Short mmCIF file of C-alpha atoms and ligand atoms in Angstrom, two decimals:
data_model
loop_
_atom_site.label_atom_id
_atom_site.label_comp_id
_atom_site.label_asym_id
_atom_site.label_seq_id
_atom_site.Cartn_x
_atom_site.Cartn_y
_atom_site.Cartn_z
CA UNK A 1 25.51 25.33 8.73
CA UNK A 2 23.68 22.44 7.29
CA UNK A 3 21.63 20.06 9.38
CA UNK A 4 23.42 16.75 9.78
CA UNK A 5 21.48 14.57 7.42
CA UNK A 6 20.12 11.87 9.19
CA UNK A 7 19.94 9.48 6.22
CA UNK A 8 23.81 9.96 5.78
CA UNK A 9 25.03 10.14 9.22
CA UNK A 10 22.93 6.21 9.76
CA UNK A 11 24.35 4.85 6.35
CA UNK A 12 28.29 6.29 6.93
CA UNK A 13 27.90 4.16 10.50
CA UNK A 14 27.10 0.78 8.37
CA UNK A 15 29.74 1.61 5.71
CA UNK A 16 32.20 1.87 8.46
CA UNK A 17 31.31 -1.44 10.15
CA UNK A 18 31.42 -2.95 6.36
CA UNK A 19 35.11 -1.65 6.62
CA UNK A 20 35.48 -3.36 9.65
CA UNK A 21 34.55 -6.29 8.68
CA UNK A 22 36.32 -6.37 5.68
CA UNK A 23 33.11 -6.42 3.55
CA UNK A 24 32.85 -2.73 2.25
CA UNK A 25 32.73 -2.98 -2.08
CA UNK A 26 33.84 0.26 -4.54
CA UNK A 27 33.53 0.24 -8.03
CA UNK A 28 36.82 -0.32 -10.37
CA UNK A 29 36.70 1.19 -13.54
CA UNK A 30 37.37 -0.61 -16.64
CA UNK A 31 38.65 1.28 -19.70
CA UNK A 32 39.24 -1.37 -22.03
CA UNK A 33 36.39 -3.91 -23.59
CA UNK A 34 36.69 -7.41 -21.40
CA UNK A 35 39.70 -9.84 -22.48
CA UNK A 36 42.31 -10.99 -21.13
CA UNK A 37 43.80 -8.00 -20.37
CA UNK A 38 42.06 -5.16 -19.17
CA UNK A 39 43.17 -1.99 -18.35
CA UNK A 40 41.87 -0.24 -15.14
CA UNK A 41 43.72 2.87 -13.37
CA UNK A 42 45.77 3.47 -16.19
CA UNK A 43 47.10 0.03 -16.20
CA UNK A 44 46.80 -3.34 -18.19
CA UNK A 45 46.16 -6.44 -15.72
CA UNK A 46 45.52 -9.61 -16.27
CA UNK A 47 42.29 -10.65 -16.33
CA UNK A 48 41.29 -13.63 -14.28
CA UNK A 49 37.59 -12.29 -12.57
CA UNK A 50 35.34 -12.54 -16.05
CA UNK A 51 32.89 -14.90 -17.09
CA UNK A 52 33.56 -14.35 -20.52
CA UNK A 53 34.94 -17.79 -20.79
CA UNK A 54 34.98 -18.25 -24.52
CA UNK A 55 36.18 -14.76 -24.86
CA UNK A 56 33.08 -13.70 -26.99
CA UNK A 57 32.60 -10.35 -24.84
CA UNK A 58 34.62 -8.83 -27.70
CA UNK A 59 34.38 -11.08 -30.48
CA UNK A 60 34.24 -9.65 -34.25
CA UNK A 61 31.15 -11.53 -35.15
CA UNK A 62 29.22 -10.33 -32.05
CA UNK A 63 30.37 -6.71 -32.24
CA UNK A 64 28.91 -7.09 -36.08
CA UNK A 65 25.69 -8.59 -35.44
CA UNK A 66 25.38 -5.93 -32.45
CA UNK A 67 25.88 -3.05 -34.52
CA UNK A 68 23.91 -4.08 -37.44
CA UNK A 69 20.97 -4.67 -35.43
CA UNK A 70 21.74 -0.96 -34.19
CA UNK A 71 21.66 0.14 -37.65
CA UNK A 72 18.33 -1.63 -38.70
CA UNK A 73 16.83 -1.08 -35.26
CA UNK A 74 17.59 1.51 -33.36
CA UNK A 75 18.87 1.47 -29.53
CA UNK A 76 16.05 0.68 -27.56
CA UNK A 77 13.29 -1.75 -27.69
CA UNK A 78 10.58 1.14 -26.18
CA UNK A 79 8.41 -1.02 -24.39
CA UNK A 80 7.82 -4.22 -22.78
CA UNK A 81 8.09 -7.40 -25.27
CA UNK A 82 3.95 -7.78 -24.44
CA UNK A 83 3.19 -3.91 -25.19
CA UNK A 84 5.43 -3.33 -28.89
CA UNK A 85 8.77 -4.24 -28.02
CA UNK A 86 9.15 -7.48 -28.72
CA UNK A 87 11.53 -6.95 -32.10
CA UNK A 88 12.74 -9.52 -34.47
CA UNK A 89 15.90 -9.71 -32.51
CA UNK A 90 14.00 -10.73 -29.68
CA UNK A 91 12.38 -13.23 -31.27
CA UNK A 92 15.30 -14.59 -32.82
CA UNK A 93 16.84 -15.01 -29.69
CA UNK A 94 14.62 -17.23 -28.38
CA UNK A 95 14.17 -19.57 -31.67
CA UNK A 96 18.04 -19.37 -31.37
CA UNK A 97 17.89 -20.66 -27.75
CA UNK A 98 14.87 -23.45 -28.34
CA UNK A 99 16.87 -24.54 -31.26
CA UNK A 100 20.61 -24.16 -29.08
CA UNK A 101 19.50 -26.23 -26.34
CA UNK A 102 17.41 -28.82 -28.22
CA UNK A 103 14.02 -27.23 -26.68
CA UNK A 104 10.70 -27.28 -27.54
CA UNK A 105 10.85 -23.43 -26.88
CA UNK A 106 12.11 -20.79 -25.28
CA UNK A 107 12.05 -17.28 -23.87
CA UNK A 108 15.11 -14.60 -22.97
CA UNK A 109 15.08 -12.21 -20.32
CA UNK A 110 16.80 -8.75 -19.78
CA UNK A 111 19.29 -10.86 -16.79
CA UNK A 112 19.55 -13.84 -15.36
CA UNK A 113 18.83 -12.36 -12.31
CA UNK A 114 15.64 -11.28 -13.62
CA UNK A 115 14.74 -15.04 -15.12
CA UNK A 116 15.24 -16.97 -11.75
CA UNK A 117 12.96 -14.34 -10.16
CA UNK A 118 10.15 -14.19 -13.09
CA UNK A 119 10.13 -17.70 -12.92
CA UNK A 120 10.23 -19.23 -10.13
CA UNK A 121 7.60 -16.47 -8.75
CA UNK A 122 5.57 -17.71 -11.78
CA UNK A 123 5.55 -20.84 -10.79
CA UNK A 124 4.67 -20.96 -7.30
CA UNK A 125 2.28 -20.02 -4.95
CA UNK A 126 1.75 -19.74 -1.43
CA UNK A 127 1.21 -23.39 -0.51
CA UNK A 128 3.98 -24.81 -2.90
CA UNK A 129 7.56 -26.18 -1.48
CA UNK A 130 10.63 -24.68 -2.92
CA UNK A 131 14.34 -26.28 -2.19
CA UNK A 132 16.81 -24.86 -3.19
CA UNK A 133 20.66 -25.94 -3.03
CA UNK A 134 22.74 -24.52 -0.13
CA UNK A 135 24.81 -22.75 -2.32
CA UNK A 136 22.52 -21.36 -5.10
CA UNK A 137 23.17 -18.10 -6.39
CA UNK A 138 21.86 -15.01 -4.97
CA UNK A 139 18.82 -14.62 -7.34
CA UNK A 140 17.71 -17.80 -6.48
CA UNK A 141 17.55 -17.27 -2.70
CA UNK A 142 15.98 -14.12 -4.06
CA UNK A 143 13.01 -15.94 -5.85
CA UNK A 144 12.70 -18.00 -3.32
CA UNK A 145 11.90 -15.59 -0.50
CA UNK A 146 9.59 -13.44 -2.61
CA UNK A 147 7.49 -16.48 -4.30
CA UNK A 148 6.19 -16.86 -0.66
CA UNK A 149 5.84 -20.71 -0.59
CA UNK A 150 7.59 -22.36 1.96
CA UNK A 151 11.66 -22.12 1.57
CA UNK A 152 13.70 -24.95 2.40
CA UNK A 153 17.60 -25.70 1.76
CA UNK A 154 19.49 -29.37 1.32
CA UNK A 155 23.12 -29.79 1.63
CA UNK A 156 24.84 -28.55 -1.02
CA UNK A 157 24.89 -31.38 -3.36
CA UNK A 158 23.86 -33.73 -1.12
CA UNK A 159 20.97 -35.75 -2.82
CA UNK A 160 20.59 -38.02 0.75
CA UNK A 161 19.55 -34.50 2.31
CA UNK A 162 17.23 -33.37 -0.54
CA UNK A 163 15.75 -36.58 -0.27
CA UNK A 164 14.68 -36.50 2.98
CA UNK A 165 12.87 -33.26 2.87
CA UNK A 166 11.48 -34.33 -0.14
CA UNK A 167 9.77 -37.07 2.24
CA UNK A 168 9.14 -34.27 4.39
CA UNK A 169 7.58 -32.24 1.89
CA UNK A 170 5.55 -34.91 0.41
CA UNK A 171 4.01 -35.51 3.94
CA UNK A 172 2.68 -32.63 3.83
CA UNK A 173 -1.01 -31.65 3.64
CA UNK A 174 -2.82 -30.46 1.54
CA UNK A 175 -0.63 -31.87 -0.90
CA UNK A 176 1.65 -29.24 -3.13
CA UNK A 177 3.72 -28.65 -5.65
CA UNK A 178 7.22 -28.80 -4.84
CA UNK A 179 10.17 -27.40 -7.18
CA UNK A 180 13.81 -28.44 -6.83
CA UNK A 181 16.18 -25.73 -7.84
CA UNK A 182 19.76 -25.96 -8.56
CA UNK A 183 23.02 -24.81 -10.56
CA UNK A 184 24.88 -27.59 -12.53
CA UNK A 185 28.20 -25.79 -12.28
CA UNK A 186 28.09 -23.78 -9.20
CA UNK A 187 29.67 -19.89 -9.44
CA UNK A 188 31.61 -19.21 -6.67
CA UNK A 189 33.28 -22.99 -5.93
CA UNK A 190 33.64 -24.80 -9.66
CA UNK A 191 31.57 -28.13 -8.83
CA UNK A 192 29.00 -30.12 -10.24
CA UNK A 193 25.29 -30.99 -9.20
CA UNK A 194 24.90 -34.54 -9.14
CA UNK A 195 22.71 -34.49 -12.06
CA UNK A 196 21.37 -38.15 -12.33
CA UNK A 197 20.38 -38.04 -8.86
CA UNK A 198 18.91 -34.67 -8.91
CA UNK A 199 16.64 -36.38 -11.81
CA UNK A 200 15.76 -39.90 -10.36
CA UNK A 201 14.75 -38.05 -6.94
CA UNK A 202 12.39 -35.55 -9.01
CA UNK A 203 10.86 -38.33 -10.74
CA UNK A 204 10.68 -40.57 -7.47
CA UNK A 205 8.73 -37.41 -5.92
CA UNK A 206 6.97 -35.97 -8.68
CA UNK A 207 9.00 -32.59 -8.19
CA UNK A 208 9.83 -30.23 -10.81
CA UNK A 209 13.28 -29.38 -11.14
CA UNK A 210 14.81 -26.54 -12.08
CA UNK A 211 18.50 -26.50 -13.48
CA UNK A 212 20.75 -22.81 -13.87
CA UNK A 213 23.65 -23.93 -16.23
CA UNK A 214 25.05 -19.66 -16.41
CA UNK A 215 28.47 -21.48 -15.69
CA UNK A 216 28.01 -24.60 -17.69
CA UNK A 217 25.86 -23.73 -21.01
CA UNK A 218 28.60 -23.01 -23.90
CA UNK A 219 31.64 -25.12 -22.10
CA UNK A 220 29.89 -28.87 -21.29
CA UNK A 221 28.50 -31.13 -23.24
CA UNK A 222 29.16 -33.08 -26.72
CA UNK A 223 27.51 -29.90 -28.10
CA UNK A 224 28.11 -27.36 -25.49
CA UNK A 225 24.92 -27.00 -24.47
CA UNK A 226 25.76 -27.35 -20.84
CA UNK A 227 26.26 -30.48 -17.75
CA UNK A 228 23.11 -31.58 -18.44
CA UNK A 229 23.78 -32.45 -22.00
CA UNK A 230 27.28 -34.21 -21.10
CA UNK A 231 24.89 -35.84 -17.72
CA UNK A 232 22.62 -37.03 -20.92
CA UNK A 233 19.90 -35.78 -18.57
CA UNK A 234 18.34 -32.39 -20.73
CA UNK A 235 15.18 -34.02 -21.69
CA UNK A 236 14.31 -35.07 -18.06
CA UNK A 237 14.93 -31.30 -16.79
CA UNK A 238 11.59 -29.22 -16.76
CA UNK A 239 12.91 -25.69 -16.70
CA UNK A 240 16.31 -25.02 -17.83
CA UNK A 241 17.78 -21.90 -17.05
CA UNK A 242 20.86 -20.00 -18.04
CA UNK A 243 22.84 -16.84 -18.89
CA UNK A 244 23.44 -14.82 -22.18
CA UNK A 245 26.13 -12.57 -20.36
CA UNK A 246 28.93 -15.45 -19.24
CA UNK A 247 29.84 -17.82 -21.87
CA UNK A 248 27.57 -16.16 -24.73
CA UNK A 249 29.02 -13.04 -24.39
CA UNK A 250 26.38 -10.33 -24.57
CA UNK A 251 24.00 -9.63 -21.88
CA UNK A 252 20.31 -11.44 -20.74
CA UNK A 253 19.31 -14.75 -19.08
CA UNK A 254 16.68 -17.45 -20.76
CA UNK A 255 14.33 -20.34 -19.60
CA UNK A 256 14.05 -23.47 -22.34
CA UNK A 257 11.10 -25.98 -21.60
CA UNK A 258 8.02 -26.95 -23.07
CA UNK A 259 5.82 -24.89 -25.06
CA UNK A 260 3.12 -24.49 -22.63
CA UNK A 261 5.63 -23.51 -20.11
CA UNK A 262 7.24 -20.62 -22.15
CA UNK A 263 3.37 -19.29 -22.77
CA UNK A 264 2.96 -19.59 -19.15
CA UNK A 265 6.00 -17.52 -18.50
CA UNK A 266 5.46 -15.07 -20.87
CA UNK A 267 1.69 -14.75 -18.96
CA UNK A 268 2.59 -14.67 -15.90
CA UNK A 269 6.72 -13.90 -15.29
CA UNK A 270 6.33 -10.34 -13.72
CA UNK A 271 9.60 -9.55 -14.18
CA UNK A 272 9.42 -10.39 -17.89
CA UNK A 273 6.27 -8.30 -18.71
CA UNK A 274 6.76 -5.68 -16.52
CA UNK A 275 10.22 -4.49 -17.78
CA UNK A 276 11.39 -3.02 -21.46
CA UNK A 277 12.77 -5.02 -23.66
CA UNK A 278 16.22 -5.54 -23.78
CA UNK A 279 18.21 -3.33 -26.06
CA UNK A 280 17.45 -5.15 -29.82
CA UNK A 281 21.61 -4.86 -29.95
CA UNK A 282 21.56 -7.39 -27.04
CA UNK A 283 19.66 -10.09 -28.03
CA UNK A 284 21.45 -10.12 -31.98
CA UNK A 285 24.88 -10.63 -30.15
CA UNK A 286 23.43 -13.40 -28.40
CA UNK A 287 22.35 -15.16 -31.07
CA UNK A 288 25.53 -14.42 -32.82
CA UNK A 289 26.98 -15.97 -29.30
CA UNK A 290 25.50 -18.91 -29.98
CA UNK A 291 25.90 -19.35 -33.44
CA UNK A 292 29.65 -19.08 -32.42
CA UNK A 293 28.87 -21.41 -29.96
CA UNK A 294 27.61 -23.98 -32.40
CA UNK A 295 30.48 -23.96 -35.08
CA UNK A 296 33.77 -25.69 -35.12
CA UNK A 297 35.28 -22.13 -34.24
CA UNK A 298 33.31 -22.33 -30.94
CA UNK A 299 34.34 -25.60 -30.49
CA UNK A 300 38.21 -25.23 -31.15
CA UNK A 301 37.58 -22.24 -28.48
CA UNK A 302 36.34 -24.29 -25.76
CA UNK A 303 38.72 -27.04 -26.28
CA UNK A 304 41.22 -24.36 -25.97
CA UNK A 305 39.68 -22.97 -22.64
CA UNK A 306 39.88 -26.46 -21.31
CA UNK A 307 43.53 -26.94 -22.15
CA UNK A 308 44.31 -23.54 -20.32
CA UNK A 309 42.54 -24.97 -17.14
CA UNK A 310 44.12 -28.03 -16.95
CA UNK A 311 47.21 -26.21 -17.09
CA UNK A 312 46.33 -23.91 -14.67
CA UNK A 313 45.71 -26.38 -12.22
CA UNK A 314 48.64 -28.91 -12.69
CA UNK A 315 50.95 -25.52 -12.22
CA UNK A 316 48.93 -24.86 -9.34
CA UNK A 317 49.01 -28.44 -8.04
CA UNK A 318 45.74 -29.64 -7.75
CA UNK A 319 44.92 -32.91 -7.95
CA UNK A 320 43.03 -33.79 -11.43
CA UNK A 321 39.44 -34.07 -10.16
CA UNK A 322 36.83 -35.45 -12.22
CA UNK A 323 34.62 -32.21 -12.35
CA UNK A 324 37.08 -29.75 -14.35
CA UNK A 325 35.88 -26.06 -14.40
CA UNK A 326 36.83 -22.90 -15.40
CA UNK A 327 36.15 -21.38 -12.35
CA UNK A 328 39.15 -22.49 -9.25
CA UNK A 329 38.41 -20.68 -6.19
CA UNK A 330 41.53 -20.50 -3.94
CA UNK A 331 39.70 -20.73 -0.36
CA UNK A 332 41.22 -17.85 1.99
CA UNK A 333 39.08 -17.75 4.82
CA UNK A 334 39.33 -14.28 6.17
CA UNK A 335 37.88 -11.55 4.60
CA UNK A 336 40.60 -9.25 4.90
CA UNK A 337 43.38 -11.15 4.12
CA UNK A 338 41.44 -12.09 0.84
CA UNK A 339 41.43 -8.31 -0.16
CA UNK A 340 44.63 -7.95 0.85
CA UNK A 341 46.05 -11.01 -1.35
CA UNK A 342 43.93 -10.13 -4.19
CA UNK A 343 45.93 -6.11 -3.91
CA UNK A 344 49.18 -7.86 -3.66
CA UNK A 345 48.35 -9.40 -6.85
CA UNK A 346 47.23 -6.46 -8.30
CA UNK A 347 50.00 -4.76 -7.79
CA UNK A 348 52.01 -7.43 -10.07
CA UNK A 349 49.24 -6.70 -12.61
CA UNK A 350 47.12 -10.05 -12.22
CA UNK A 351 43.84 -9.05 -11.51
CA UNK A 352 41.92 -11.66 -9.36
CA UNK A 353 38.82 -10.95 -7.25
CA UNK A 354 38.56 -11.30 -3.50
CA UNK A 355 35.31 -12.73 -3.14
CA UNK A 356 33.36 -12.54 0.33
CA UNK A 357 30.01 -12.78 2.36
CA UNK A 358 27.53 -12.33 0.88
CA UNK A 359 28.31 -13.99 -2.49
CA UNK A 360 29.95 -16.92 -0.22
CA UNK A 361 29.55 -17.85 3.59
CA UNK A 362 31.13 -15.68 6.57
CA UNK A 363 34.67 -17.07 6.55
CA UNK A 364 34.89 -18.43 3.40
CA UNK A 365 36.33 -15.60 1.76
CA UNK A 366 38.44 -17.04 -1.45
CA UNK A 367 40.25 -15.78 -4.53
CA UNK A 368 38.07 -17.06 -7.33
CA UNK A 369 40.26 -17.12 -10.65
CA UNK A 370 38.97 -17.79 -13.68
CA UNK A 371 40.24 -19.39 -16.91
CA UNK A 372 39.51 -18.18 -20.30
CA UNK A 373 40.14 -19.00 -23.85
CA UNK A 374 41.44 -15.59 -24.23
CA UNK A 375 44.59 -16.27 -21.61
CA UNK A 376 47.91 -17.99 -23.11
CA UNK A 377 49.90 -20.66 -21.81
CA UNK A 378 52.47 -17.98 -20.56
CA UNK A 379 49.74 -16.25 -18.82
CA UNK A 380 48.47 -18.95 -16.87
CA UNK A 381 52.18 -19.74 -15.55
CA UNK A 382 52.61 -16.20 -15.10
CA UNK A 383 49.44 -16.23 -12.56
CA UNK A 384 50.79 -19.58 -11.44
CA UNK A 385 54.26 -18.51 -10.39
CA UNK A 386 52.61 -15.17 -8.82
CA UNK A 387 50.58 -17.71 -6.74
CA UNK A 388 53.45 -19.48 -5.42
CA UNK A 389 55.03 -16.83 -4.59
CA UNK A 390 52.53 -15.69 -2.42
CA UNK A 391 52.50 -19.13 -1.00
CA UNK A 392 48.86 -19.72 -2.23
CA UNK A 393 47.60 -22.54 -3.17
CA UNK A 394 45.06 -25.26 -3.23
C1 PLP B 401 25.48 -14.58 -13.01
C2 PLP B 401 24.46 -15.53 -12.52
C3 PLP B 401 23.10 -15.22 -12.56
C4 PLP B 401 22.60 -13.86 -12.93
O1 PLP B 401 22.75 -13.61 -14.27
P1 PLP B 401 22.89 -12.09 -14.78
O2 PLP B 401 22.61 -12.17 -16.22
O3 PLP B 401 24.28 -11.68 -14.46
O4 PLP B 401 21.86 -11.30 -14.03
C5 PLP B 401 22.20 -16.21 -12.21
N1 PLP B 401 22.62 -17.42 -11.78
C6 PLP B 401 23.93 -17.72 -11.67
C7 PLP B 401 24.33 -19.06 -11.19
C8 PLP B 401 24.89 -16.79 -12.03
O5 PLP B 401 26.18 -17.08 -11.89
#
């Protein structure tokens, strides 16, 4: 008989109180490109979980770009961008970006997760002060902890907190550098930073601030370009951060800034030169993203988008508010009876993730739905009516 495996027998015990808790995560397999419909187990659902807001995950123009830059460059980039990888793609990409977001320069990464964590590590040292946003996402938190310098949180968008531990922070001594870090359109709950505040207290304090638009670049703004554009705040933003796999439709994250702080990054963002470059594929549907982005198709498609969510939430009857997203998280509470809900409404083929702790609070489980150009009107009421009938709403 074989040995009980010690390693197994210890991890099987946490699994099971995961269970318990209503926490434990499997893997769904998709066998259909992302849309509005995908098909998992054999069956079609309706897609409300993606990020691929403007419905460029599958977009002709991407798919071409992507498979041209197969064709003239092969499948992988072979090394790091500092060693030979760094392709014309690559570089592309980032004039793309600079020139996207009305930056002096920029620089992509393989994931966002990767770019908060290159850069904010980059940026800090021991002695420095990072605060963060209560509800940041995870890679944030994640950067935080492993820069090392000292970690504190404000009330989610509460600039009255975040000013007094700037106070706090600037009382310190020796002095040091403290960074601000925030989303502008937080992930799991739809809402907006305070933007203008978040600026006028940096400048008040001589902090840096750091802004992650992955749900706001390519949906806000007179040219898309994200909440800080439409906040008419970009140029007062030292490192702006997003995503390449959400609105943009392929796959990477990106910092825009200032010259000298793209050369810094590219010196000293570990997780930047110490990982291959991204596929050369990638980074030429990204730029094709963007371009997309830019034109009147892009847009006609985010006008669209934002028609679909206002419908969504007068059929769901909540109140107009005057921070729209595409993301409406339906607050459940209980973990269980958010996995539960989100299998009853799998069942009627809506698909429409339970999320729970540790992407959101202990207790704050929620359905977060998402609205994409990709959906129809009679979806949306479709998804609405399902939602009634559940007796879910806002
Ligand atoms: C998705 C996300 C990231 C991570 O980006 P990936 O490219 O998926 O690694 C970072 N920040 C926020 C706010 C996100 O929602």
């Amino acid at each position: 008989m074989k040995p009980a495996n010690s390693l197994d027998g210890e991890l099987s015990r946490r699994l099971a109180a995961l269970r318990e808790q209503g926490l434990y995560r499997e893997l769904r397999r998709v066998d259909s490109p992302q849309s509005a419909r995908i098909q998992i187990g054999g069956r079609t659902l309706l897609n409300f979980g993606s990020n691929d807001y403007l419905g460029l995950a599958n977009e002709p123009a991407l798919k071409e770009a992507a498979v041209k830059a197969i064709e003239r460059f092969g499948t992988g980039a072979g090394a790091s961008r500092l060693v030979c990888g760094s392709m014309a793609p690559h570089h592309e990409l980032d004039e793309a970006l600079a020139a996207f977001k009305c930056s002096e320069a920029a620089l992509s990464f393989s994931t966002g997760y990767a770019t908060a964590l290159g850069t904010i590590c980059a940026l800090l040292e021991k002695n420095d002060v990072i605060l963060i946003d209560k509800r940041v996402h995870a890679s944030i938190v994640d950067a935080a902890r492993l820069s090392g310098a000292k970690l504190r949180v404000f009330a989610h968008n509460d600039p009255n907190d975040l000013e007094d531990i700037l106070k706090w922070a600037g009382a310190r001594t020796p002095k040091s550098q403290v960074l601000i870090v925030t989303e502008s359109v937080f992930s799991m709950d739809g809402d907006q930073a305070p933007m203008r505040a978040l600026v006028d207290l940096k400048d008040k304090y001589g902090a840096w601030l750091m802004v992650d638009e992955a749900h706001a670049a390519g949906l806000f703004g007179k040219n898309r370009r994200g909440l800080a554009e439409e906040a008419g705040v970009s140029d007062r933003i030292e490192i702006q951060m997003g995503t390449l796999g959400k609105a943009v439709g392929s796959a990477g994250g990106y910092i825009c800034g200032s010259r000298v702080l793209i050369d810094f990054l590219v010196n000293r963002a570990r997780s930047f030169i110490f990982s291959t470059a991204p596929p050369p594929a990638a980074a030429a549907a990204a730029v094709a993203g963007l371009r997309f982005i830019e034109s009147k198709a892009g847009a006609d498609r985010c006008r669209s988008m934002w028609r679909l969510v206002s419908e969504c939430t007068s059929g769901l009857g909540l109140q107009t508010t005057n921070s729209p997203s595409a993301i409406l998280p339906i607050l459940i509470g209980d973990e269980s009876r958010a996995v539960n809900t989100s299998a009853l409404l799998r069942a009627q083929g809506l698909f429409v993730p339970a999320i729970r702790y540790p992407a959101v609070a202990r207790g704050r489980a929620r359905l977060r739905l998402t609205v994409t150009a990709g959906h129809s009107p009679a979806d949306i009421s479709t998804l609405t009516g399902a939602l009634h009938d559940l007796g879910i709403g806002f």
